[in-house]
Amino acid sequence: MKSLKWFFSFLKKYRGRLFLGLLMTTGIVALCIVNPYISGVIVDDVVLAENYGLLPRLLVIMLAMTLLKAVLSFLYQMVFESVSQAVLYDVRDKVYRKLLQEDFAFYNRKRTGDLMSRQTGDMEAIRHFVAYTIYAVYQYVLMFIFALLMIFTVNTRLALLMLLVLPFTALTTWRQAKVVKPAFKRNRECFSSLNALVQENISGNRVVKAFAKEDYEIEKFNKENDKFRDAQVAASGIWMKYLPVFEILSYALTIILMLYGGHMVIQGEMTLGNFVTVNGYLWMLSAPLQMAGWRVNDVQNFIASVEKIYSTYSEEPKVQTPRTGGVHKKILGNVEFRNVTYNPEGEDIVTDVSFKVKAGQTIGIIGSTGSGKSTLMNLLCRFYDASSGEVLIDGVDVRKRDLYNLRDNIGMAMQDVFLFSDTIEGNIAYGRPNSSFEEVKKAAIMADANHFIKNMPDGYDTIVGERGVGLSGGQKQRISLARALLKDPSILILDDTTSAVDMETENYIQRQLKNIQAEKECTVFIIAYRISSIKDADWILVLDHGRIIEQGTHDSLVAQGGYYASTFRSQYGEIPYDLIREKEALKKEAGSGNEGNQSDLIREKEVLQKGEK
Ligand SMILES: Nc1ncnc2c1ncn2[C@@H]1O[C@H](COP(=O)(O)OP(=O)(O)OP(=O)(O)O)[C@@H](O)[C@H]1O
Ligand SMILES: [Mg+2]
C-alpha cells in the first residue's frame, strides 16, 4: 500500500491532464450511447413507420458521432501517452538518484542485473499502467454502467435479468486476481534473475573463457531461462483458465436478450426498435466483462512492479550527511582514528584502531591480505561508518561532516580500478570535468601515464572500453592515479596503486608525490605489499586481522624485528640491515638517490649482495 501511495504521488503533478483525459473518455462513452439509440429509432420510426424522410438526418448524426469519437479517441490517447512518458521520466529519475545515494553495503548485497530490471522491465509495467490501464479500466466501468442505465430506460425487466450476470463476473474477477498476483510477482522475479545472470556472464566473460566454463554457464542460463519461461506459462495458464469463463459470461448476455427479449417482442411487450437498441448496447456490457480479466492482469502486473521498485527505492543508506548539513569547509588533512572498531555482521574486521596523522604526512599501511587495510580507508571516506570509536578529520568526526564535501577533498585510487567507457582524458578529468587539457596532462605526467597515453592511437582521445579494456593493469592503475591527483585533494589514498607498475615507475611516482607534498600539504596514505613503496613514509602502520600490530618509521620497525622486519628481509633477502643503510647513505651522498634512472629491486639486491661478499 505504501508503494502505491508513493507511486500515486507522482501522478499529482499531472492530475490536470489526467482529469482532461478522463473527461474525454467520459465523452466518448457518452457518444457510444447515441448510435444504438438511433438504430432503434430507425427501426421503429423509419422502417416500421415507413417514414423515410427522417433517415438522412439520423444517418448524418450517426456519422458525426463516429467522427467525433475518432477525434476524441486520438486526443485522449495522446494525453495518456504523454502523461505516462512524463511520469515514467520522473519515477526513473527519482529512483536513479536514490540508487546513486546508496552506500557500499547496498551495492555489496544487490545484483547489478536486478537493479537494471528495476529501471527497465518494471518501469515498462508502470508506463503501460499510466498510458493504457488507467483509462481502459475507467472506460470499461463507465461503459458498463451507461449501457446498463440505458437498457433500464428501455426495458427494466430485461436490464434486471442482465444484472444477474454481474455477481458471477465479480466473483471470477476476484478469484483470478488472487491467483494472478503471486504469478506475476514470480514472473518479475524470474525476469530479474535472468537479467542478473546475463549481466554477470557478460561482465565476467573473460573468466568464463579462461576456465572453459561455457557449457556450465549455458546450463546455468538454461535453468534460469526455463524458470522464466515456466513462470510466464504459469501466468498465461491462469489467464487461459479464466478466459472461457469471462467469454461464457459475456455470451450469457446475448442469450438473455435473444431468449427473453425475443419472447417479449413476439408477445408485443417490447418494440423491435427497442430490441435493436438493446442489442446495440450489448457490446458495451459484454466487452468490459470479457476484458475484466486482462485489466486485472495489467493492474496486478503494475502493482508487482511498483512494489519491487519501491522496495529498492525505500532502502535508506546507512551512511548519510547529517540532517543539519554538516561541517562544510576545506579540509587540511589531519587524520585521527580513535579506538575505531568495525564489525558489520558481528565479526570484527577492524578492531580498536588508533593512530594520528598530521596534515602533509605520508602514511604507509602494510599487512597480509584481508587484514583490513582497504576497510580502514573505506571508513575514512565514510563508505562505511565505524561501529564504535571515531574517525576524525581536522578534529571533526567524519559523521558530522558534509558527506560530499568530505569525499570531494579526498582523492582515491582504488584497489579495484574502474574506468568508464570514455576517452582517457574524460576518465582522468572525471573528478574535475572543467579541468583544462594542460591540467589533465600534468596529472598524467605526475602519474607517469603521459608517455604511454601519447603513444596510443588517439592519444588522450583514445576511448577505453568498459572497465578499461585494452589497457594493461599498470596502465589502468596510472590513469586511476592521475584521476585522483587531478582532484588536487587534501587527502590522497593510494590503495595498492603501484602494485602493477615496475620499480622504476614506482620510484618516479614517489618522487612526484613528494613534489606535490612540498608544494601543498597533502596527506598521503599508501597501501602496499612492497616495502619499497612505503619505506620512506613518515609513519607506517602494520595491520593483522584488523588490528595495528606494529607502527613506527621504517627504521624503528626493522629494529623491532617483528612482522615488518621479517617482510622486509623476505623482500630484500637476508642482507644485514646496517649494510642497506650504509648503501642508501652512499647513494644519497652521490646524489643519485632522488634522480631518474633508479635501479629496480633486482639490481638493488645484486649490488647489496656483492657488497656483502
Ligand atoms: N562490508 C563488509 N562486510 C563484511 N566483510 C567485509 C566488508 N568489507 C570487508 N570485509 C572483510 O574484511 C576483511 C578485510 O578486508 P579488506 O578489503 O580491508 O582487506 P585488505 O587488507 O585491503 O586486503 P587486500 O590486501 O587483499 O586488499 C576481509 O576478510 C573482507 O572479506
Ligand atoms: Mg585491500
Coordinates of C-alpha atoms in Angstrom, one line a residue, residues 1-529:
M1 CA 0.0 0.0 0.0
K2 CA 2.8 2.3 0.9
S3 CA 4.3 1.6 -2.5
L4 CA 1.1 2.6 -4.3
K5 CA 0.8 5.8 -2.3
W6 CA 4.4 6.6 -3.2
F7 CA 3.6 5.9 -6.9
F8 CA 0.4 8.0 -7.0
S9 CA 2.3 10.9 -5.5
F10 CA 4.0 11.1 -9.0
L11 CA 0.6 11.5 -10.7
K12 CA -0.3 14.5 -8.6
K13 CA 1.7 16.8 -10.8
Y14 CA -0.3 15.7 -13.9
R15 CA -3.7 15.5 -12.3
G16 CA -5.0 18.3 -14.6
R17 CA -4.0 16.4 -17.7
L18 CA -5.3 13.1 -16.3
F19 CA -8.6 14.8 -15.5
L20 CA -8.8 16.1 -19.0
G21 CA -8.1 12.7 -20.4
L22 CA -10.7 11.1 -18.2
L23 CA -13.2 13.8 -19.2
M24 CA -12.7 13.0 -22.9
T25 CA -13.0 9.3 -22.1
T26 CA -16.4 10.1 -20.4
G27 CA -17.4 12.0 -23.5
I28 CA -16.6 9.0 -25.8
V29 CA -18.6 6.6 -23.6
A30 CA -21.5 9.1 -23.7
L31 CA -21.2 9.2 -27.5
C32 CA -21.3 5.4 -27.7
I33 CA -24.8 5.6 -26.3
V34 CA -26.2 7.6 -29.2
N35 CA -25.8 5.3 -32.2
P36 CA -27.6 2.2 -30.8
Y37 CA -30.4 4.5 -29.7
I38 CA -30.6 6.0 -33.2
S39 CA -30.6 2.4 -34.6
G40 CA -33.7 1.7 -32.6
V41 CA -35.3 4.9 -33.8
I42 CA -34.6 3.9 -37.4
V43 CA -36.3 0.5 -36.9
D44 CA -39.4 1.8 -35.1
D45 CA -39.9 5.3 -36.6
V46 CA -38.3 4.9 -40.1
V47 CA -38.6 1.4 -41.3
L48 CA -41.7 0.2 -39.5
A49 CA -43.5 3.6 -39.7
E50 CA -42.3 3.9 -43.3
N51 CA -41.2 7.5 -42.7
Y52 CA -38.0 7.6 -44.7
G53 CA -37.7 11.4 -44.7
L54 CA -36.2 11.1 -41.2
L55 CA -33.4 8.8 -42.3
P56 CA -30.8 11.2 -43.8
R57 CA -30.8 13.4 -40.7
L58 CA -30.4 10.3 -38.5
L59 CA -27.6 8.9 -40.6
V60 CA -25.7 12.3 -40.5
I61 CA -26.0 12.3 -36.7
M62 CA -24.6 8.8 -36.6
L63 CA -21.7 9.7 -38.9
A64 CA -20.9 12.8 -36.9
M65 CA -20.9 10.8 -33.7
T66 CA -18.5 8.3 -35.2
L67 CA -16.2 11.0 -36.4
L68 CA -16.3 12.9 -33.1
K69 CA -15.5 9.6 -31.3
A70 CA -12.5 9.0 -33.5
V71 CA -11.1 12.5 -32.9
L72 CA -11.6 12.3 -29.1
S73 CA -10.1 8.8 -29.1
F74 CA -6.9 10.2 -30.7
L75 CA -6.8 13.1 -28.3
Y76 CA -7.2 11.2 -25.1
Q77 CA -4.8 8.6 -26.1
M78 CA -2.2 11.3 -26.8
V79 CA -2.9 12.8 -23.3
F80 CA -2.4 9.5 -21.5
E81 CA 0.6 8.5 -23.6
S82 CA 2.3 11.9 -22.9
V83 CA 1.5 11.7 -19.2
S84 CA 2.8 8.2 -19.0
Q85 CA 6.1 9.2 -20.5
A86 CA 6.4 12.2 -18.2
V87 CA 5.5 10.1 -15.1
L88 CA 8.0 7.4 -16.2
Y89 CA 10.7 10.1 -16.6
D90 CA 10.1 11.4 -13.1
V91 CA 10.0 7.9 -11.5
R92 CA 13.1 6.8 -13.3
D93 CA 14.9 9.9 -12.4
K94 CA 14.0 9.7 -8.7
V95 CA 14.9 6.0 -8.5
Y96 CA 18.2 6.6 -10.2
R97 CA 19.1 9.5 -7.9
K98 CA 18.4 7.3 -4.9
L99 CA 20.5 4.5 -6.4
L100 CA 23.4 6.8 -6.6
Q101 CA 22.9 7.8 -2.9
E102 CA 23.0 4.2 -1.7
D103 CA 26.1 3.1 0.2
F104 CA 28.6 0.4 -0.4
A105 CA 26.7 -2.0 1.8
F106 CA 23.7 -1.7 -0.5
Y107 CA 25.7 -2.5 -3.6
N108 CA 27.5 -5.3 -1.8
R109 CA 24.1 -7.0 -1.4
K110 CA 22.4 -6.2 -4.7
R111 CA 22.9 -7.8 -8.0
T112 CA 23.5 -5.4 -10.8
G113 CA 21.1 -7.2 -13.1
D114 CA 18.3 -7.0 -10.6
L115 CA 18.9 -3.2 -10.3
M116 CA 18.9 -3.0 -14.1
S117 CA 15.5 -4.8 -14.2
R118 CA 14.0 -2.2 -11.9
Q119 CA 15.0 0.5 -14.3
T120 CA 13.8 -1.4 -17.4
G121 CA 11.1 -4.1 -17.2
D122 CA 9.5 -2.8 -14.1
M123 CA 9.4 0.7 -15.4
E124 CA 7.7 -0.5 -18.6
A125 CA 4.9 -2.0 -16.5
I126 CA 4.4 1.4 -14.9
R127 CA 4.3 3.1 -18.3
H128 CA 1.7 0.6 -19.6
F129 CA -0.4 1.3 -16.5
V130 CA -0.5 5.1 -17.0
A131 CA -0.7 5.0 -20.8
Y132 CA -3.4 2.4 -21.0
T133 CA -4.7 0.6 -17.9
I134 CA -6.0 3.7 -16.1
Y135 CA -8.3 4.9 -18.9
A136 CA -9.2 1.4 -20.0
V137 CA -10.5 0.4 -16.6
Y138 CA -12.3 3.7 -16.2
Q139 CA -13.8 3.4 -19.7
Y140 CA -15.0 -0.1 -19.2
V141 CA -16.6 0.6 -15.9
L142 CA -18.3 3.7 -17.3
M143 CA -19.4 1.8 -20.4
F144 CA -20.9 -0.9 -18.4
I145 CA -22.8 1.5 -16.1
F146 CA -24.0 3.7 -19.0
A147 CA -25.2 0.8 -21.1
L148 CA -27.0 -0.8 -18.1
L149 CA -28.7 2.5 -17.4
M150 CA -29.8 2.8 -21.0
I151 CA -31.2 -0.7 -21.0
F152 CA -33.1 0.1 -17.8
T153 CA -34.7 3.0 -19.5
V154 CA -35.7 0.8 -22.5
N155 CA -36.8 -2.2 -20.5
T156 CA -36.4 -2.7 -16.8
R157 CA -37.1 -6.4 -16.6
L158 CA -34.5 -7.2 -19.3
A159 CA -32.0 -5.0 -17.5
L160 CA -32.6 -6.7 -14.2
L161 CA -32.1 -10.1 -15.8
M162 CA -28.9 -9.0 -17.4
L163 CA -27.7 -7.7 -14.0
L164 CA -27.8 -11.3 -12.7
V165 CA -24.6 -11.9 -14.6
L166 CA -22.7 -9.3 -12.7
P167 CA -22.1 -11.2 -9.4
F168 CA -20.6 -14.2 -11.3
T169 CA -18.2 -11.8 -13.2
A170 CA -17.2 -10.1 -9.9
L171 CA -16.5 -13.5 -8.3
T172 CA -14.5 -14.7 -11.2
T173 CA -12.5 -11.5 -11.4
W174 CA -11.8 -11.6 -7.6
R175 CA -10.6 -15.2 -7.8
Q176 CA -8.4 -14.6 -10.8
A177 CA -6.9 -11.5 -9.1
K178 CA -6.0 -13.6 -6.1
V179 CA -4.0 -16.2 -8.1
V180 CA -2.6 -13.9 -10.7
K181 CA -0.8 -11.6 -8.3
P182 CA 1.8 -14.1 -7.0
A183 CA 2.2 -15.4 -10.5
F184 CA 3.1 -12.0 -11.8
K185 CA 5.4 -11.4 -8.8
R186 CA 7.2 -14.7 -9.6
N187 CA 7.3 -13.7 -13.3
R188 CA 9.1 -10.4 -12.5
E189 CA 11.5 -12.1 -10.1
C190 CA 12.4 -14.7 -12.7
F191 CA 13.0 -12.0 -15.3
S192 CA 15.2 -10.1 -12.8
S193 CA 17.2 -13.3 -12.1
L194 CA 17.7 -14.0 -15.7
N195 CA 18.8 -10.4 -16.3
A196 CA 21.3 -10.6 -13.4
L197 CA 22.7 -13.9 -14.7
V198 CA 23.2 -12.5 -18.2
Q199 CA 24.7 -9.3 -16.9
E200 CA 27.2 -11.2 -14.7
N201 CA 28.1 -13.6 -17.5
I202 CA 28.8 -10.8 -20.0
S203 CA 30.9 -8.8 -17.5
G204 CA 32.7 -12.0 -16.3
N205 CA 33.0 -13.3 -19.8
R206 CA 36.8 -13.4 -19.7
V207 CA 36.8 -15.6 -16.6
V208 CA 34.3 -17.9 -18.1
K209 CA 36.5 -18.3 -21.1
A210 CA 39.7 -18.7 -19.1
F211 CA 38.2 -21.6 -17.2
A212 CA 36.5 -23.0 -20.3
K213 CA 33.2 -22.9 -18.3
E214 CA 30.9 -22.1 -21.3
D215 CA 28.9 -25.3 -21.0
Y216 CA 28.5 -24.9 -17.3
E217 CA 27.3 -21.3 -17.8
I218 CA 25.0 -22.3 -20.6
E219 CA 23.4 -24.9 -18.3
K220 CA 23.0 -22.3 -15.6
F221 CA 21.5 -19.9 -18.1
N222 CA 19.1 -22.6 -19.3
K223 CA 17.9 -23.2 -15.8
E224 CA 17.1 -19.6 -15.4
N225 CA 15.6 -19.4 -18.8
D226 CA 13.4 -22.4 -18.1
K227 CA 12.3 -20.9 -14.8
F228 CA 11.3 -17.6 -16.6
R229 CA 9.5 -19.5 -19.4
D230 CA 7.7 -21.6 -16.8
A231 CA 6.7 -18.5 -14.8
Q232 CA 5.4 -16.9 -18.0
V233 CA 3.5 -20.0 -19.0
A234 CA 2.1 -20.4 -15.5
A235 CA 0.8 -16.7 -15.6
S236 CA -0.7 -17.2 -19.0
G237 CA -2.2 -20.5 -17.8
I238 CA -4.2 -18.7 -15.2
W239 CA -5.4 -16.3 -17.9
M240 CA -6.3 -19.3 -20.2
K241 CA -8.2 -20.9 -17.4
Y242 CA -10.3 -17.9 -16.7
L243 CA -10.7 -16.7 -20.3
P244 CA -13.6 -19.1 -21.2
V245 CA -15.4 -18.2 -18.0
F246 CA -15.4 -14.5 -19.0
E247 CA -16.4 -15.4 -22.5
I248 CA -19.3 -17.5 -21.3
L249 CA -20.5 -14.7 -19.0
S250 CA -20.5 -12.2 -21.8
Y251 CA -22.3 -14.6 -24.2
A252 CA -24.8 -15.1 -21.4
L253 CA -26.0 -11.6 -22.1
T254 CA -26.7 -12.3 -25.7
I255 CA -28.6 -15.5 -24.8
I256 CA -30.7 -13.5 -22.3
L257 CA -31.5 -10.9 -25.0
M258 CA -32.3 -13.5 -27.7
L259 CA -34.5 -15.7 -25.5
Y260 CA -36.2 -13.2 -23.2
G261 CA -36.0 -10.1 -25.4
G262 CA -37.2 -12.1 -28.4
H263 CA -40.0 -13.5 -26.4
M264 CA -41.1 -10.0 -25.3
V265 CA -41.0 -8.8 -28.9
I266 CA -43.2 -11.7 -30.1
Q267 CA -45.6 -11.1 -27.2
G268 CA -45.7 -7.4 -28.1
E269 CA -44.2 -6.3 -24.8
M270 CA -41.2 -4.7 -26.4
T271 CA -40.9 -3.0 -29.8
L272 CA -38.5 -4.3 -32.4
G273 CA -36.7 -1.0 -32.3
N274 CA -36.0 -1.4 -28.6
F275 CA -34.7 -4.9 -29.2
V276 CA -32.3 -3.4 -31.8
T277 CA -31.3 -0.7 -29.3
V278 CA -30.6 -3.2 -26.5
N279 CA -28.7 -5.3 -29.0
G280 CA -26.6 -2.2 -29.8
Y281 CA -25.7 -1.7 -26.1
L282 CA -24.9 -5.3 -25.6
W283 CA -21.2 -5.0 -26.7
M284 CA -20.9 -2.2 -24.1
L285 CA -21.9 -4.7 -21.5
S286 CA -20.0 -7.7 -22.8
A287 CA -16.7 -6.0 -23.7
P288 CA -16.0 -4.9 -20.1
L289 CA -16.9 -8.4 -18.9
Q290 CA -14.6 -10.0 -21.5
M291 CA -11.8 -7.6 -20.7
A292 CA -12.1 -7.7 -16.9
G293 CA -9.5 -10.5 -16.7
W294 CA -7.0 -8.7 -18.9
R295 CA -7.3 -5.5 -16.9
V296 CA -6.9 -7.4 -13.6
N297 CA -3.7 -8.8 -15.1
D298 CA -2.5 -5.4 -16.0
V299 CA -3.2 -3.9 -12.6
Q300 CA -1.6 -6.9 -10.8
N301 CA 1.5 -6.6 -13.0
F302 CA 1.7 -2.9 -12.3
I303 CA 1.3 -3.5 -8.5
A304 CA 4.0 -6.2 -8.6
S305 CA 6.4 -3.8 -10.4
V306 CA 5.7 -0.8 -8.2
E307 CA 6.3 -3.0 -5.1
K308 CA 9.6 -4.2 -6.5
I309 CA 10.8 -0.7 -7.4
Y310 CA 9.6 0.8 -4.1
S311 CA 11.3 -1.9 -2.1
T312 CA 14.7 -0.9 -3.7
Y313 CA 13.9 2.8 -3.5
S314 CA 12.9 2.7 0.1
E315 CA 16.2 1.3 1.4
E316 CA 17.7 4.2 3.2
P317 CA 21.5 4.3 3.1
K318 CA 23.1 4.0 6.5
V319 CA 25.8 6.5 5.5
Q320 CA 24.2 9.9 5.2
T321 CA 25.1 13.5 5.5
P322 CA 24.0 14.8 8.9
R323 CA 20.5 16.4 8.7
T324 CA 21.9 19.7 9.9
G325 CA 24.0 19.8 6.8
G326 CA 27.4 19.0 8.4
V327 CA 30.7 20.9 8.5
H328 CA 31.4 22.2 5.1
K329 CA 34.8 23.6 4.6
K330 CA 38.2 23.0 3.1
I331 CA 39.9 20.0 4.8
L332 CA 43.5 20.5 5.9
G333 CA 44.3 16.8 6.1
N334 CA 44.8 16.0 9.8
V335 CA 43.5 12.5 10.4
E336 CA 42.9 10.6 13.6
F337 CA 41.4 7.2 14.2
R338 CA 40.3 6.9 17.9
N339 CA 39.6 3.3 19.0
V340 CA 37.8 2.5 15.8
T341 CA 36.1 -0.9 15.5
Y342 CA 34.1 -2.1 12.5
N343 CA 32.1 -5.2 12.8
P344 CA 29.2 -5.1 10.4
E345 CA 27.9 -8.7 10.8
G346 CA 29.1 -9.0 14.4
E347 CA 32.5 -10.1 13.2
D348 CA 35.4 -7.8 13.8
I349 CA 37.0 -6.5 10.5
V350 CA 38.8 -3.6 12.2
T351 CA 39.4 -3.8 15.9
D352 CA 40.3 -0.9 18.2
V353 CA 42.5 1.0 15.7
S354 CA 44.0 4.3 16.9
F355 CA 46.6 6.5 15.2
K356 CA 47.1 10.1 14.4
V357 CA 48.4 11.8 11.3
K358 CA 49.4 15.4 10.8
A359 CA 48.4 17.2 7.5
G360 CA 51.1 16.7 4.9
Q361 CA 52.4 13.4 6.2
T362 CA 52.8 10.2 4.3
I363 CA 51.4 7.1 6.0
G364 CA 52.3 3.6 4.8
I365 CA 49.9 0.8 5.5
I366 CA 51.1 -2.8 5.2
G367 CA 49.7 -6.1 6.2
S368 CA 48.6 -9.5 4.9
T369 CA 45.7 -9.8 2.5
G370 CA 42.4 -9.4 4.2
S371 CA 44.0 -7.6 7.2
G372 CA 41.6 -4.6 6.9
K373 CA 43.8 -2.1 5.0
S374 CA 41.2 -1.1 2.4
T375 CA 38.5 -1.2 5.1
L376 CA 40.4 1.4 7.1
M377 CA 40.4 3.7 4.1
N378 CA 36.7 3.0 3.4
L379 CA 36.0 4.2 7.0
L380 CA 38.0 7.3 6.4
C381 CA 35.9 8.1 3.2
R382 CA 32.7 7.0 5.0
F383 CA 31.9 4.3 2.6
Y384 CA 31.0 2.6 5.8
D385 CA 30.6 4.0 9.3
A386 CA 32.6 2.7 12.2
S387 CA 30.7 0.5 14.6
S388 CA 32.4 2.2 17.6
G389 CA 35.1 4.8 18.0
E390 CA 35.7 7.9 15.9
V391 CA 37.4 8.8 12.7
L392 CA 38.3 12.5 12.9
I393 CA 39.5 14.8 10.2
D394 CA 40.9 18.1 11.4
G395 CA 39.4 17.2 14.8
V396 CA 35.9 16.8 13.5
D397 CA 34.1 13.4 13.4
V398 CA 33.6 12.4 9.7
R399 CA 30.0 11.6 10.5
K400 CA 29.5 15.3 11.4
R401 CA 30.9 16.4 8.1
D402 CA 29.1 17.1 4.9
L403 CA 29.4 13.8 3.0
Y404 CA 30.0 15.2 -0.4
N405 CA 32.4 17.9 0.8
L406 CA 34.4 15.2 2.7
R407 CA 34.7 13.0 -0.4
D408 CA 35.4 16.0 -2.6
N409 CA 38.5 16.6 -0.5
I410 CA 39.8 13.0 -0.8
G411 CA 41.5 11.6 -3.9
M412 CA 41.3 7.9 -4.0
A413 CA 43.0 5.5 -6.4
M414 CA 41.0 2.3 -5.5
Q415 CA 42.4 -1.1 -5.4
D416 CA 39.9 -2.4 -7.9
V417 CA 40.4 0.1 -10.7
F418 CA 37.3 1.1 -12.6
L419 CA 37.4 3.1 -15.7
F420 CA 34.4 4.4 -17.7
S421 CA 33.9 3.7 -21.3
D422 CA 35.1 7.2 -22.2
T423 CA 38.2 8.9 -23.5
I424 CA 41.4 8.7 -21.4
E425 CA 41.1 12.5 -20.9
G426 CA 37.5 12.1 -19.8
N427 CA 38.5 9.4 -17.3
I428 CA 41.3 11.4 -15.8
A429 CA 39.1 14.5 -15.6
Y430 CA 36.2 12.6 -14.1
G431 CA 36.5 14.3 -10.7
R432 CA 37.2 17.8 -12.2
P433 CA 35.4 17.9 -15.5
N434 CA 36.2 21.5 -16.0
S435 CA 40.0 21.0 -16.0
S436 CA 42.0 22.2 -19.0
F437 CA 43.9 19.8 -21.1
E438 CA 47.1 21.1 -19.7
E439 CA 46.0 20.2 -16.2
V440 CA 44.9 16.7 -17.3
K441 CA 48.3 16.2 -18.9
K442 CA 50.1 17.5 -15.8
A443 CA 48.3 14.9 -13.7
A444 CA 49.1 12.2 -16.2
I445 CA 52.8 13.2 -16.2
M446 CA 52.9 13.0 -12.4
A447 CA 51.3 9.5 -12.6
D448 CA 53.8 8.6 -15.3
A449 CA 51.0 7.9 -17.6
N450 CA 51.7 10.7 -20.2
H451 CA 54.3 8.6 -22.0
F452 CA 52.1 5.6 -22.8
I453 CA 49.0 7.7 -23.5
K454 CA 50.9 9.7 -26.1
N455 CA 51.8 6.5 -27.9
M456 CA 48.2 5.4 -28.1
P457 CA 46.4 5.7 -31.5
D458 CA 44.3 8.7 -30.5
G459 CA 46.4 9.9 -27.5
Y460 CA 44.2 11.4 -24.8
D461 CA 41.2 10.9 -27.1
T462 CA 41.5 7.2 -27.1
I463 CA 38.3 5.6 -26.0
V464 CA 39.0 2.9 -23.3
G465 CA 36.4 0.1 -23.3
E466 CA 34.2 -0.7 -20.4
R467 CA 36.3 -1.2 -17.2
G468 CA 39.4 -0.1 -19.2
V469 CA 39.5 -2.9 -21.6
G470 CA 42.5 -2.5 -23.9
L471 CA 44.8 -1.2 -21.2
S472 CA 47.3 -3.2 -19.1
G473 CA 46.9 -3.5 -15.3
G474 CA 49.7 -1.0 -14.7
Q475 CA 48.3 1.5 -17.2
K476 CA 44.9 1.4 -15.6
Q477 CA 46.5 2.0 -12.2
R478 CA 48.3 5.0 -13.5
I479 CA 45.2 6.5 -15.1
S480 CA 43.4 5.9 -11.9
L481 CA 46.2 7.7 -10.0
A482 CA 46.2 10.6 -12.4
R483 CA 42.4 10.9 -11.9
A484 CA 43.0 11.1 -8.1
L485 CA 45.8 13.6 -8.4
L486 CA 43.8 15.9 -10.7
K487 CA 41.4 16.4 -7.9
D488 CA 44.1 18.2 -6.0
P489 CA 42.9 16.6 -2.8
S490 CA 43.8 17.3 0.8
I491 CA 44.0 13.6 1.5
L492 CA 45.3 11.2 -1.1
I493 CA 44.7 7.4 -0.8
L494 CA 46.6 5.0 -3.0
D495 CA 45.3 1.5 -2.4
D496 CA 47.7 -0.9 -3.9
T497 CA 48.1 1.6 -6.7
T498 CA 51.6 0.8 -7.7
S499 CA 51.4 -3.0 -7.3
A500 CA 51.3 -3.5 -11.1
V501 CA 54.0 -1.0 -12.1
D502 CA 57.7 -1.6 -12.2
M503 CA 60.1 -0.3 -9.5
E504 CA 61.4 2.4 -11.7
T505 CA 58.0 3.8 -12.3
E506 CA 57.1 3.5 -8.7
N507 CA 60.2 5.5 -7.7
Y508 CA 59.3 8.1 -10.2
I509 CA 55.7 8.3 -8.8
Q510 CA 57.0 8.5 -5.3
R511 CA 59.2 11.5 -6.2
Q512 CA 56.3 13.2 -7.9
L513 CA 54.2 12.7 -4.7
K514 CA 57.0 14.3 -2.7
N515 CA 56.9 17.3 -5.0
I516 CA 53.2 17.6 -4.6
Q517 CA 53.5 17.4 -0.8
A518 CA 56.3 20.0 -0.9
E519 CA 54.0 22.3 -2.9
K520 CA 50.9 21.8 -0.8
E521 CA 50.2 20.0 2.4
C522 CA 48.6 16.8 1.2
T523 CA 48.2 13.8 3.5
V524 CA 49.0 10.6 1.6
F525 CA 48.1 7.1 2.6
I526 CA 49.9 4.4 0.7
I527 CA 48.7 0.8 1.0
A528 CA 51.2 -1.6 -0.4
Y529 CA 52.7 -5.1 -0.1

